[in-house]
Amino acid sequence: LLANRTVAEHIGRQNKTFVYRVHDEPDDEKLMQFNSFISRFGYRIDMRSRKTVNSSLNTLLEEVRGKKEQNLIDMLAIRSMSKAVYTTHNIGHYGLAFEYYTHFTSPIRRYPDIMAHRLLQHYLDGGAPVKDDPLEAQCKHASDMENLAVNAERDSVKYMQIKFMEDHNEQAFTGVVSGVTEWGIYVEIVENKCEGMVRIRDIRDDYYIFDEKQYALVGQVTKNSYQLGDEVVVRVKHTDLVKRHLDFELLGKKEEMEH
């Protein structure tokens, strides 16, 4: 981190064109939604200022470590943040609280690091500032390729999760509701982090509708609900490796099945 920051600051203070790794401030609305969700677990973020947000976020991530809701809260915390990108327009790095930051230390595996090395050497040799536009186009391409790589990694993990679950289709698993939509709930299994879908049409004890404000499915007769963070018990219903679909059968809420 120190090398990355030092190189970026050295060139940035000279007002010369350079490749930065920037991370914008989080969107207030996303933070408020995240704060509303974690309040169900007894946590909160102090929204009074950017400094208190940073401090309380760090405290939150420490407090949830090792708890059943850790993976869900970690995931939603990341989703509430802006995405880091490569650009020639420096706005700082919010997540690291750095005014200047670049990727410099891994030229054997990241092309933006090569760009940073070449620019640094160019300026150390007394070269004139380079034009923004061609470099900005390369930065955008690097950011786009990073997104593709992240998606490919996510897809490969999902594929192997489904392949694993195919061999455990008779087993009941405890999971946490990790997403709620108008077509069903996503459940992440606690012990192995595999995530699948319980389709709303397969929850047959009531007629459920999606309550967007509560992030919940609510039964119209029983008023039973399934919302983010609920612990449930599921079993594999259907797998499709080609489409990377994993469907669960909902056996019930964990607390109800324990009584």
XYZ file of N, CA and C in Angstrom:
777
model
N 0.828 -1.209 0.000
C 0.000 0.000 0.000
C 0.863 1.261 0.000
N 1.951 1.229 0.788
C 2.810 2.406 0.884
C 3.477 2.707 -0.452
N 3.929 1.645 -1.148
C 4.546 1.845 -2.469
C 3.531 2.418 -3.450
N 2.328 1.856 -3.445
C 1.280 2.342 -4.348
C 0.953 3.812 -4.088
N 0.838 4.144 -2.822
C 0.491 5.527 -2.477
C 1.635 6.486 -2.796
N 2.869 6.073 -2.494
C 4.028 6.948 -2.697
C 4.228 7.297 -4.166
N 4.124 6.282 -5.032
C 4.288 6.520 -6.471
C 3.195 7.459 -6.983
N 1.944 7.189 -6.599
C 0.833 8.030 -7.053
C 0.984 9.466 -6.560
N 1.413 9.626 -5.319
C 1.559 10.969 -4.759
C 2.716 11.719 -5.416
N 3.811 10.998 -5.685
C 4.986 11.621 -6.306
C 4.625 12.262 -7.646
N 3.846 11.528 -8.465
C 3.475 12.062 -9.786
C 2.282 13.013 -9.663
N 1.334 12.659 -8.801
C 0.127 13.470 -8.680
C 0.411 14.888 -8.251
N 1.374 15.077 -7.355
C 1.689 16.423 -6.875
C 2.395 17.262 -7.951
N 2.858 16.601 -9.001
C 3.462 17.330 -10.124
C 2.425 17.682 -11.193
N 1.171 17.265 -10.947
C 0.069 17.525 -11.892
C 0.350 16.974 -13.283
N 0.962 15.795 -13.326
C 1.220 15.126 -14.594
C 0.231 13.974 -14.769
N -0.105 13.683 -16.008
C -1.065 12.615 -16.298
C -0.547 11.286 -15.767
N -1.429 10.560 -15.078
C -1.015 9.294 -14.473
C -2.225 8.370 -14.360
N -1.954 7.108 -14.055
C -3.010 6.111 -13.861
C -3.269 5.958 -12.364
N -4.482 6.248 -11.945
C -4.850 6.134 -10.537
C -5.865 5.010 -10.344
N -5.814 4.438 -9.162
C -6.869 3.516 -8.724
C -7.726 4.321 -7.764
N -8.935 4.674 -8.186
C -9.774 5.557 -7.377
C -10.995 4.807 -6.851
N -11.486 5.304 -5.736
C -12.661 4.706 -5.095
C -13.514 5.845 -4.561
N -14.673 6.060 -5.168
C -15.533 7.184 -4.803
C -16.232 6.925 -3.469
N -16.768 7.989 -2.890
C -17.524 7.865 -1.643
C -18.800 7.059 -1.885
N -19.278 6.345 -0.867
C -20.507 5.558 -1.037
C -21.723 6.450 -1.210
N -22.709 5.913 -1.897
C -23.972 6.615 -2.104
C -24.766 6.641 -0.799
N -25.252 7.826 -0.421
C -25.964 7.980 0.855
C -27.198 7.081 0.939
N -27.925 6.966 -0.161
C -29.144 6.155 -0.149
C -28.819 4.680 0.097
N -27.753 4.184 -0.537
C -27.352 2.795 -0.322
C -26.912 2.569 1.118
N -26.206 3.555 1.676
C -25.778 3.440 3.071
C -26.973 3.407 4.015
N -27.981 4.222 3.736
C -29.176 4.245 4.579
C -29.921 2.915 4.506
N -29.989 2.333 3.312
C -30.628 1.025 3.160
C -29.854 -0.040 3.928
N -28.529 0.028 3.835
C -27.679 -0.918 4.554
C -27.853 -0.756 6.061
N -27.909 0.488 6.513
C -28.085 0.768 7.938
C -29.417 0.222 8.438
N -30.452 0.367 7.614
C -31.774 -0.142 7.977
C -31.748 -1.657 8.128
N -31.024 -2.312 7.226
C -30.956 -3.770 7.284
C -30.206 -4.254 8.515
N -29.014 -3.700 8.777
C -28.205 -4.214 9.890
C -28.826 -3.896 11.243
N -29.757 -2.937 11.279
C -30.426 -2.616 12.544
C -31.220 -3.811 13.063
N -31.617 -4.718 12.148
C -32.354 -5.913 12.564
C -31.489 -6.852 13.384
N -30.177 -6.715 13.228
C -29.249 -7.545 13.993
C -28.702 -6.798 15.207
N -29.168 -5.571 15.406
C -28.704 -4.790 16.547
C -27.481 -3.944 16.265
N -27.148 -3.745 14.981
C -25.995 -2.930 14.613
C -26.464 -1.614 13.997
N -25.551 -0.666 13.906
C -25.873 0.588 13.227
C -24.591 1.262 12.749
N -24.751 2.120 11.735
C -23.662 2.957 11.241
C -23.958 4.392 11.636
N -22.949 5.084 12.130
C -23.094 6.492 12.494
C -22.970 7.335 11.222
N -24.093 7.920 10.787
C -24.159 8.614 9.499
C -23.884 10.119 9.615
N -23.397 10.585 10.749
C -23.258 12.032 10.937
C -22.228 12.663 10.002
N -21.174 11.928 9.688
C -20.130 12.461 8.810
C -19.399 11.307 8.150
N -18.564 11.631 7.134
C -17.787 10.584 6.471
C -16.837 9.905 7.459
N -16.309 10.672 8.385
C -15.383 10.113 9.367
C -16.088 9.113 10.273
N -17.287 9.463 10.739
C -18.014 8.550 11.625
C -18.520 7.330 10.861
N -18.842 7.508 9.567
C -19.240 6.360 8.742
C -18.088 5.377 8.645
N -16.888 5.884 8.327
C -15.712 5.019 8.215
C -15.448 4.269 9.510
N -15.462 5.008 10.608
C -15.151 4.419 11.905
C -16.168 3.352 12.298
N -17.450 3.658 12.129
C -18.485 2.707 12.543
C -18.559 1.504 11.607
N -18.205 1.683 10.322
C -18.146 0.548 9.402
C -17.057 -0.425 9.821
N -15.889 0.119 10.162
C -14.789 -0.736 10.619
C -15.168 -1.478 11.893
N -15.832 -0.779 12.806
C -16.282 -1.408 14.054
C -17.287 -2.518 13.768
N -18.214 -2.246 12.852
C -19.226 -3.238 12.484
C -18.584 -4.516 11.965
N -17.627 -4.382 11.034
C -17.005 -5.555 10.424
C -16.220 -6.370 11.447
N -15.708 -5.698 12.474
C -15.042 -6.419 13.568
C -16.067 -7.148 14.434
N -17.187 -6.496 14.706
C -18.208 -7.070 15.592
C -18.864 -8.314 14.999
N -19.023 -8.352 13.671
C -19.737 -9.484 13.056
C -18.814 -10.664 12.768
N -17.514 -10.480 12.953
C -16.571 -11.546 12.618
C -16.875 -12.817 13.422
N -17.037 -13.915 12.686
C -17.291 -15.202 13.322
C -18.751 -15.478 13.624
N -19.633 -14.505 13.379
C -21.060 -14.701 13.639
C -21.766 -15.191 12.381
N -22.945 -15.776 12.571
C -23.661 -16.394 11.445
C -24.020 -15.391 10.355
N -24.193 -14.129 10.756
C -24.584 -13.111 9.779
C -23.386 -12.433 9.112
N -22.153 -12.871 9.448
C -20.966 -12.184 8.940
C -20.922 -12.113 7.420
N -21.081 -13.256 6.767
C -20.928 -13.277 5.313
C -21.964 -12.391 4.627
N -23.191 -12.421 5.137
C -24.267 -11.611 4.560
C -23.980 -10.125 4.733
N -23.585 -9.730 5.950
C -23.314 -8.315 6.209
C -22.082 -7.850 5.444
N -21.038 -8.693 5.391
C -19.849 -8.345 4.598
C -20.227 -8.087 3.143
N -21.051 -8.984 2.588
C -21.453 -8.875 1.186
C -22.264 -7.601 0.943
N -23.218 -7.320 1.829
C -24.064 -6.138 1.652
C -23.280 -4.848 1.886
N -22.279 -4.909 2.772
C -21.425 -3.736 2.991
C -20.658 -3.400 1.718
N -20.142 -4.433 1.049
C -19.420 -4.220 -0.210
C -20.353 -3.650 -1.268
N -21.576 -4.182 -1.323
C -22.538 -3.700 -2.319
C -22.924 -2.244 -2.089
N -22.858 -1.792 -0.847
C -23.234 -0.408 -0.548
C -22.118 0.576 -0.897
N -20.922 0.049 -1.171
C -19.792 0.887 -1.533
C -19.753 1.136 -3.045
N -19.073 2.199 -3.440
C -18.799 2.423 -4.858
C -17.735 1.425 -5.308
N -17.612 1.231 -6.614
C -16.627 0.298 -7.138
C -15.356 1.042 -7.508
N -14.219 0.481 -7.126
C -12.931 1.074 -7.481
C -12.667 0.873 -8.972
N -12.097 1.893 -9.614
C -11.813 1.834 -11.051
C -10.455 2.473 -11.325
N -9.981 2.269 -12.552
C -8.763 2.922 -13.025
C -9.144 4.160 -13.829
N -8.418 5.254 -13.613
C -8.706 6.490 -14.335
C -7.512 7.431 -14.236
N -7.482 8.416 -15.132
C -6.458 9.462 -15.051
C -6.930 10.635 -14.198
N -8.193 10.603 -13.780
C -8.778 11.705 -13.004
C -8.813 11.312 -11.525
N -7.899 11.837 -10.765
C -7.760 11.416 -9.376
C -8.825 12.041 -8.473
N -9.545 11.180 -7.748
C -10.497 11.661 -6.736
C -10.189 11.035 -5.376
N -9.045 10.335 -5.291
C -8.680 9.686 -4.042
C -9.287 8.300 -3.922
N -8.917 7.630 -2.847
C -9.416 6.268 -2.596
C -10.137 6.257 -1.257
N -11.467 6.236 -1.317
C -12.280 6.329 -0.103
C -12.008 5.174 0.846
N -11.981 3.948 0.313
C -11.843 2.770 1.165
C -10.551 2.740 1.951
N -9.480 3.258 1.367
C -8.178 3.281 2.034
C -7.901 4.618 2.710
N -8.768 5.596 2.463
C -8.596 6.952 3.004
C -7.280 7.565 2.533
N -6.936 7.319 1.245
C -5.730 7.877 0.639
C -6.120 8.964 -0.362
N -5.365 10.066 -0.350
C -5.597 11.125 -1.336
C -5.067 10.720 -2.710
N -3.988 9.941 -2.705
C -3.390 9.450 -3.947
C -3.206 7.941 -3.839
N -3.564 7.232 -4.905
C -3.371 5.774 -4.887
C -3.313 5.256 -6.317
N -2.455 4.272 -6.545
C -2.367 3.609 -7.839
C -2.090 2.135 -7.603
N -2.091 1.352 -8.667
C -1.640 -0.038 -8.601
C -0.278 -0.098 -9.285
N 0.747 -0.335 -8.491
C 2.130 -0.261 -8.968
C 2.904 -1.550 -8.722
N 2.479 -2.341 -7.752
C 3.339 -3.408 -7.215
C 3.175 -4.767 -7.882
N 2.255 -4.932 -8.836
C 2.029 -6.253 -9.442
C 2.053 -6.199 -10.973
N 3.164 -5.751 -11.557
C 3.202 -5.625 -13.028
C 3.160 -6.962 -13.758
N 3.432 -8.070 -13.056
C 3.410 -9.368 -13.739
C 1.995 -9.904 -13.906
N 1.010 -9.289 -13.250
C -0.347 -9.827 -13.366
C -1.425 -8.782 -13.641
N -1.058 -7.486 -13.560
C -2.051 -6.437 -13.841
C -1.459 -5.442 -14.835
N -2.183 -5.228 -15.926
C -1.678 -4.289 -16.933
C -1.608 -2.844 -16.428
N -2.562 -2.359 -15.624
C -2.432 -0.987 -15.114
C -1.124 -0.750 -14.353
N -0.584 -1.791 -13.710
C 0.701 -1.641 -13.021
C 1.827 -1.383 -14.020
N 1.754 -2.068 -15.172
C 2.737 -1.829 -16.240
C 2.630 -0.383 -16.728
N 1.395 0.086 -16.894
C 1.187 1.473 -17.321
C 1.813 2.434 -16.316
N 1.607 2.154 -15.022
C 2.169 3.012 -13.976
C 3.693 2.986 -14.012
N 4.282 1.802 -14.216
C 5.744 1.682 -14.295
C 6.291 2.495 -15.470
N 5.639 2.358 -16.608
C 6.112 3.055 -17.808
C 6.025 4.572 -17.639
N 4.921 5.028 -17.054
C 4.762 6.467 -16.846
C 5.774 6.998 -15.839
N 5.982 6.253 -14.764
C 6.957 6.684 -13.758
C 8.345 6.802 -14.380
N 8.748 5.786 -15.138
C 10.063 5.825 -15.774
C 10.157 6.983 -16.768
N 9.067 7.189 -17.501
C 9.021 8.290 -18.469
C 9.257 9.629 -17.778
N 8.602 9.836 -16.640
C 8.743 11.105 -15.933
C 10.088 11.211 -15.224
N 10.608 10.103 -14.710
C 11.935 10.119 -14.084
C 13.019 10.446 -15.101
N 12.763 10.065 -16.355
C 13.720 10.368 -17.431
C 13.549 11.778 -17.984
N 12.647 12.543 -17.385
C 12.449 13.922 -17.811
C 11.450 14.102 -18.928
N 10.635 13.087 -19.177
C 9.656 13.154 -20.256
C 8.548 14.157 -19.978
N 7.959 14.663 -21.051
C 6.860 15.627 -20.931
C 5.570 14.903 -20.545
N 4.632 15.616 -19.912
C 3.339 14.991 -19.574
C 2.668 14.410 -20.818
N 2.087 13.244 -20.674
C 1.430 12.575 -21.801
C -0.021 13.048 -21.888
N -0.656 12.779 -23.028
C -2.051 13.175 -23.229
C -2.995 12.292 -22.416
N -4.068 12.913 -21.934
C -5.036 12.201 -21.095
C -5.839 11.160 -21.868
N -6.372 11.547 -23.016
C -7.398 10.741 -23.690
C -6.980 9.308 -24.006
N -5.817 9.085 -24.644
C -5.435 7.694 -24.937
C -5.267 6.865 -23.666
N -4.706 7.493 -22.633
C -4.487 6.789 -21.371
C -5.809 6.492 -20.672
N -6.740 7.440 -20.744
C -8.053 7.231 -20.118
C -8.794 6.084 -20.793
N -8.647 5.967 -22.108
C -9.275 4.854 -22.833
C -8.696 3.517 -22.374
N -7.382 3.485 -22.135
C -6.752 2.260 -21.635
C -7.223 1.943 -20.213
N -7.403 2.986 -19.411
C -7.909 2.792 -18.042
C -9.314 2.197 -18.062
N -10.164 2.725 -18.927
C -11.531 2.204 -19.033
C -11.513 0.747 -19.466
N -10.646 0.436 -20.429
C -10.539 -0.949 -20.894
C -10.098 -1.856 -19.745
N -9.124 -1.401 -18.952
C -8.640 -2.198 -17.824
C -9.749 -2.428 -16.799
N -10.533 -1.390 -16.523
C -11.650 -1.530 -15.578
C -12.699 -2.496 -16.110
N -12.983 -2.402 -17.414
C -13.966 -3.306 -18.029
C -13.493 -4.755 -17.965
N -12.206 -4.980 -18.256
C -11.659 -6.339 -18.219
C -11.638 -6.887 -16.787
N -11.410 -6.005 -15.822
C -11.466 -6.430 -14.421
C -12.864 -6.922 -14.072
N -13.886 -6.197 -14.528
C -15.267 -6.617 -14.280
C -15.557 -7.970 -14.909
N -15.062 -8.175 -16.137
C -15.257 -9.465 -16.799
C -14.589 -10.582 -16.015
N -13.383 -10.317 -15.508
C -12.656 -11.328 -14.736
C -13.385 -11.662 -13.435
N -13.909 -10.630 -12.778
C -14.667 -10.852 -11.537
C -15.908 -11.686 -11.817
N -16.605 -11.370 -12.905
C -17.804 -12.132 -13.264
C -17.467 -13.571 -13.615
N -16.344 -13.769 -14.324
C -15.921 -15.127 -14.677
C -15.584 -15.930 -13.425
N -14.917 -15.285 -12.476
C -14.589 -15.955 -11.214
C -15.862 -16.320 -10.454
N -16.807 -15.394 -10.419
C -18.071 -15.644 -9.729
C -18.823 -16.809 -10.377
N -18.830 -16.832 -11.708
C -19.516 -17.909 -12.425
C -18.856 -19.260 -12.171
N -17.525 -19.275 -12.116
C -16.822 -20.544 -11.892
C -17.065 -21.066 -10.481
N -17.114 -20.142 -9.516
C -17.419 -20.542 -8.136
C -18.834 -21.106 -8.056
N -19.781 -20.421 -8.714
C -21.169 -20.887 -8.723
C -21.273 -22.272 -9.348
N -20.545 -22.494 -10.424
C -20.561 -23.793 -11.108
C -20.111 -24.903 -10.160
N -19.002 -24.668 -9.455
C -18.478 -25.697 -8.553
C -19.387 -25.887 -7.340
N -20.043 -24.821 -6.888
C -20.994 -24.953 -5.787
C -22.159 -25.858 -6.187
N -22.682 -25.641 -7.394
C -23.806 -26.455 -7.865
C -23.371 -27.901 -8.042
N -22.178 -28.089 -8.575
C -21.646 -29.444 -8.756
C -21.540 -30.155 -7.405
N -21.108 -29.424 -6.390
C -21.007 -29.990 -5.042
C -22.390 -30.334 -4.497
N -23.350 -29.434 -4.677
C -24.674 -29.634 -4.100
C -25.448 -30.751 -4.791
N -25.083 -31.078 -6.034
C -25.739 -32.187 -6.728
C -25.605 -33.491 -5.947
N -24.505 -33.629 -5.216
C -24.240 -34.859 -4.466
C -24.802 -34.814 -3.050
N -25.507 -33.741 -2.705
C -26.054 -33.596 -1.350
C -27.537 -33.229 -1.405
N -28.245 -33.794 -2.386
C -29.635 -33.383 -2.590
C -30.621 -33.991 -1.604
N -30.163 -34.890 -0.741
C -31.057 -35.451 0.278
C -30.832 -34.808 1.640
N -29.861 -33.930 1.726
C -29.457 -33.363 3.010
C -30.160 -32.037 3.279
N -30.556 -31.833 4.534
C -31.143 -30.553 4.944
C -30.031 -29.631 5.434
N -30.103 -28.369 5.038
C -29.077 -27.392 5.396
C -29.701 -26.175 6.066
N -28.972 -25.625 7.034
C -29.356 -24.337 7.610
C -28.770 -23.226 6.751
N -29.604 -22.252 6.412
C -29.149 -21.137 5.591
C -29.683 -19.815 6.094
N -29.153 -18.750 5.536
C -29.589 -17.393 5.870
C -30.164 -16.754 4.610
N -31.313 -16.106 4.735
C -31.911 -15.412 3.592
C -30.988 -14.258 3.201
N -30.414 -14.346 2.001
C -29.422 -13.360 1.553
C -29.971 -12.389 0.517
N -31.184 -12.655 0.033
C -31.806 -11.762 -0.941
C -33.293 -12.040 -1.021
N -34.070 -11.007 -1.275
C -35.524 -11.159 -1.401
C -35.970 -10.407 -2.648
N -36.731 -11.095 -3.502
C -37.239 -10.481 -4.729
C -38.710 -10.839 -4.886
N -39.329 -10.303 -5.907
C -40.743 -10.596 -6.149
C -40.951 -12.016 -6.656
N -39.877 -12.697 -7.045
C -40.030 -14.082 -7.526
C -39.510 -15.125 -6.534
N -39.011 -14.683 -5.361
C -38.580 -15.654 -4.365
C -37.509 -15.114 -3.441
N -36.896 -16.021 -2.682
C -35.829 -15.631 -1.763
C -34.549 -16.388 -2.104
N -33.430 -15.700 -1.945
C -32.125 -16.340 -2.070
C -31.678 -16.766 -0.679
N -31.140 -17.972 -0.606
C -30.684 -18.511 0.677
C -29.227 -18.932 0.540
N -28.397 -18.460 1.462
C -26.993 -18.864 1.494
C -26.785 -19.850 2.634
N -26.293 -21.043 2.303
C -26.070 -22.075 3.308
C -24.909 -21.662 4.206
N -25.106 -21.786 5.510
C -24.135 -21.286 6.475
C -22.810 -22.030 6.375
N -22.850 -23.354 6.265
C -21.617 -24.135 6.384
C -20.737 -24.109 5.147
N -21.299 -23.838 3.962
C -20.462 -23.884 2.760
C -20.625 -22.678 1.832
N -21.463 -21.726 2.193
C -21.665 -20.474 1.448
C -22.296 -20.662 0.067
N -22.843 -21.834 -0.225
C -23.564 -22.033 -1.483
C -24.884 -21.264 -1.427
N -25.188 -20.553 -2.504
C -26.416 -19.759 -2.537
C -27.361 -20.284 -3.604
N -28.621 -20.428 -3.232
C -29.632 -20.889 -4.167
C -30.927 -20.122 -3.984
N -31.900 -20.458 -4.818
C -33.177 -19.745 -4.847
C -34.321 -20.635 -4.378
N -35.160 -20.088 -3.495
C -36.458 -20.690 -3.184
C -37.495 -19.868 -3.930
N -38.110 -20.458 -4.933
C -39.053 -19.708 -5.765
C -40.378 -19.509 -5.018
N -40.955 -18.332 -5.205
C -42.157 -17.969 -4.457
C -43.300 -18.943 -4.732
N -43.353 -19.494 -5.938
C -44.425 -20.436 -6.277
C -44.279 -21.764 -5.543
N -43.075 -22.012 -4.992
C -42.837 -23.267 -4.280
C -43.077 -23.147 -2.780
N -43.394 -21.944 -2.291
C -43.735 -21.769 -0.872
C -45.250 -21.880 -0.774
N -45.730 -23.045 -0.361
C -47.138 -23.391 -0.562
C -48.026 -23.223 0.668
N -47.469 -22.744 1.798
C -48.307 -22.637 2.990
C -49.148 -21.363 3.006
N -48.934 -20.483 2.009
C -49.685 -19.230 1.944
C -49.432 -18.595 0.574
N -50.147 -17.512 0.313
C -49.891 -16.737 -0.902
C -49.013 -15.556 -0.497
N -47.778 -15.535 -0.995
C -46.802 -14.530 -0.572
C -46.640 -13.432 -1.618
N -46.481 -12.200 -1.131
C -46.149 -11.089 -2.017
C -44.894 -10.402 -1.486
N -44.225 -9.704 -2.363
C -42.967 -9.044 -2.038
C -43.229 -7.667 -1.434
N -42.735 -7.452 -0.204
C -42.803 -6.149 0.457
C -41.438 -5.483 0.283
N -41.370 -4.551 -0.660
C -40.083 -3.952 -1.026
C -39.464 -3.162 0.124
N -40.284 -2.470 0.904
C -39.761 -1.649 1.992
C -39.128 -2.490 3.090
N -39.695 -3.670 3.345
C -39.197 -4.534 4.415
C -38.217 -5.590 3.904
N -37.975 -5.598 2.585
C -37.149 -6.652 1.981
C -37.658 -8.014 2.435
N -38.951 -8.257 2.258
C -39.557 -9.475 2.798
C -40.635 -10.006 1.864
N -40.858 -11.334 1.955
C -42.044 -11.957 1.381
C -43.032 -12.131 2.518
N -44.262 -11.670 2.331
C -45.254 -11.695 3.406
C -46.466 -12.502 2.964
N -46.864 -13.482 3.807
C -48.043 -14.289 3.537
C -49.308 -13.487 3.750
N -50.248 -13.549 2.806
C -51.438 -12.710 2.866
C -52.460 -13.195 3.886
N -52.422 -14.466 4.251
C -53.368 -15.012 5.226
C -52.720 -15.119 6.601
N -51.575 -15.783 6.657
C -50.921 -16.036 7.946
C -50.090 -14.861 8.436
N -49.729 -13.946 7.516
C -48.815 -12.834 7.800
C -47.413 -13.329 8.151
N -47.168 -14.609 7.891
C -45.815 -15.135 8.035
C -44.913 -14.422 7.027
N -43.647 -14.192 7.400
C -42.764 -13.470 6.486
C -41.379 -14.100 6.445
N -40.726 -13.890 5.330
C -39.323 -14.273 5.153
C -38.580 -13.024 4.704
N -37.588 -12.611 5.517
C -36.877 -11.388 5.189
C -35.373 -11.589 5.319
N -34.618 -10.609 4.827
C -33.162 -10.687 4.870
C -32.673 -11.016 6.274
N -31.762 -11.993 6.347
C -31.171 -12.361 7.623
C -31.865 -13.492 8.348
N -33.084 -13.855 7.929
C -33.796 -14.961 8.576
C -33.035 -16.273 8.382
N -32.998 -17.088 9.442
C -32.409 -18.428 9.341
C -33.496 -19.420 8.936
N -33.227 -20.172 7.886
C -34.192 -21.144 7.379
C -33.487 -22.474 7.143
N -34.299 -23.511 6.938
C -33.767 -24.838 6.612
C -34.234 -25.190 5.201
N -33.287 -25.613 4.365
C -33.602 -25.894 2.961
C -33.000 -27.227 2.533
N -33.483 -27.685 1.391
C -32.951 -28.899 0.773
C -32.878 -28.652 -0.738
N -31.909 -29.280 -1.395
C -31.764 -29.095 -2.841
C -32.992 -29.634 -3.556
N -33.556 -28.817 -4.444
C -34.704 -29.240 -5.244
C -34.306 -29.510 -6.692
N -33.492 -28.609 -7.255
C -33.133 -28.749 -8.673
C -31.791 -28.070 -8.921
N -30.966 -28.688 -9.758
C -29.696 -28.088 -10.157
C -29.597 -28.060 -11.679
N -28.933 -27.033 -12.195
C -28.706 -26.915 -13.637
C -27.325 -26.299 -13.836
N -26.343 -27.155 -14.172
C -24.972 -26.680 -14.320
C -24.813 -25.746 -15.512
N -25.549 -25.998 -16.579
C -25.419 -25.179 -17.783
C -25.880 -23.745 -17.512
N -27.045 -23.610 -16.884
C -27.582 -22.277 -16.580
C -27.075 -21.742 -15.241
N -26.340 -22.594 -14.499
C -25.828 -22.252 -13.166
C -26.969 -21.862 -12.225
N -28.016 -22.682 -12.233
C -29.162 -22.480 -11.350
C -29.127 -23.509 -10.224
N -29.377 -23.041 -9.021
C -29.504 -23.922 -7.863
C -30.796 -23.549 -7.153
N -31.769 -24.460 -7.179
C -33.065 -24.217 -6.542
C -33.183 -25.034 -5.266
N -33.703 -24.393 -4.228
C -33.914 -25.049 -2.944
C -35.402 -25.269 -2.690
N -35.671 -26.294 -1.893
C -36.995 -26.491 -1.301
C -36.936 -25.940 0.114
N -37.890 -25.090 0.465
C -37.922 -24.498 1.796
C -38.618 -25.447 2.760
N -37.886 -25.876 3.800
C -38.458 -26.779 4.800
C -39.071 -26.020 5.966
N -38.642 -24.771 6.169
C -39.211 -23.958 7.238
C -38.173 -23.060 7.878
N -38.627 -22.241 8.812
C -37.704 -21.406 9.571
C -36.996 -22.264 10.614
N -35.737 -21.985 10.841
C -34.944 -22.809 11.751
C -35.527 -22.808 13.161
N -35.899 -21.623 13.654
C -36.387 -21.528 15.032
C -37.679 -22.311 15.225
N -38.520 -22.364 14.197
C -39.780 -23.097 14.292
C -39.551 -24.600 14.243
N -38.556 -25.034 13.488
C -38.285 -26.462 13.354
C -37.567 -27.026 14.573
N -36.992 -26.134 15.391
C -36.286 -26.587 16.593
C -37.239 -26.794 17.757
N -38.485 -26.301 17.621
C -39.454 -26.428 18.721
C -40.370 -27.633 18.524
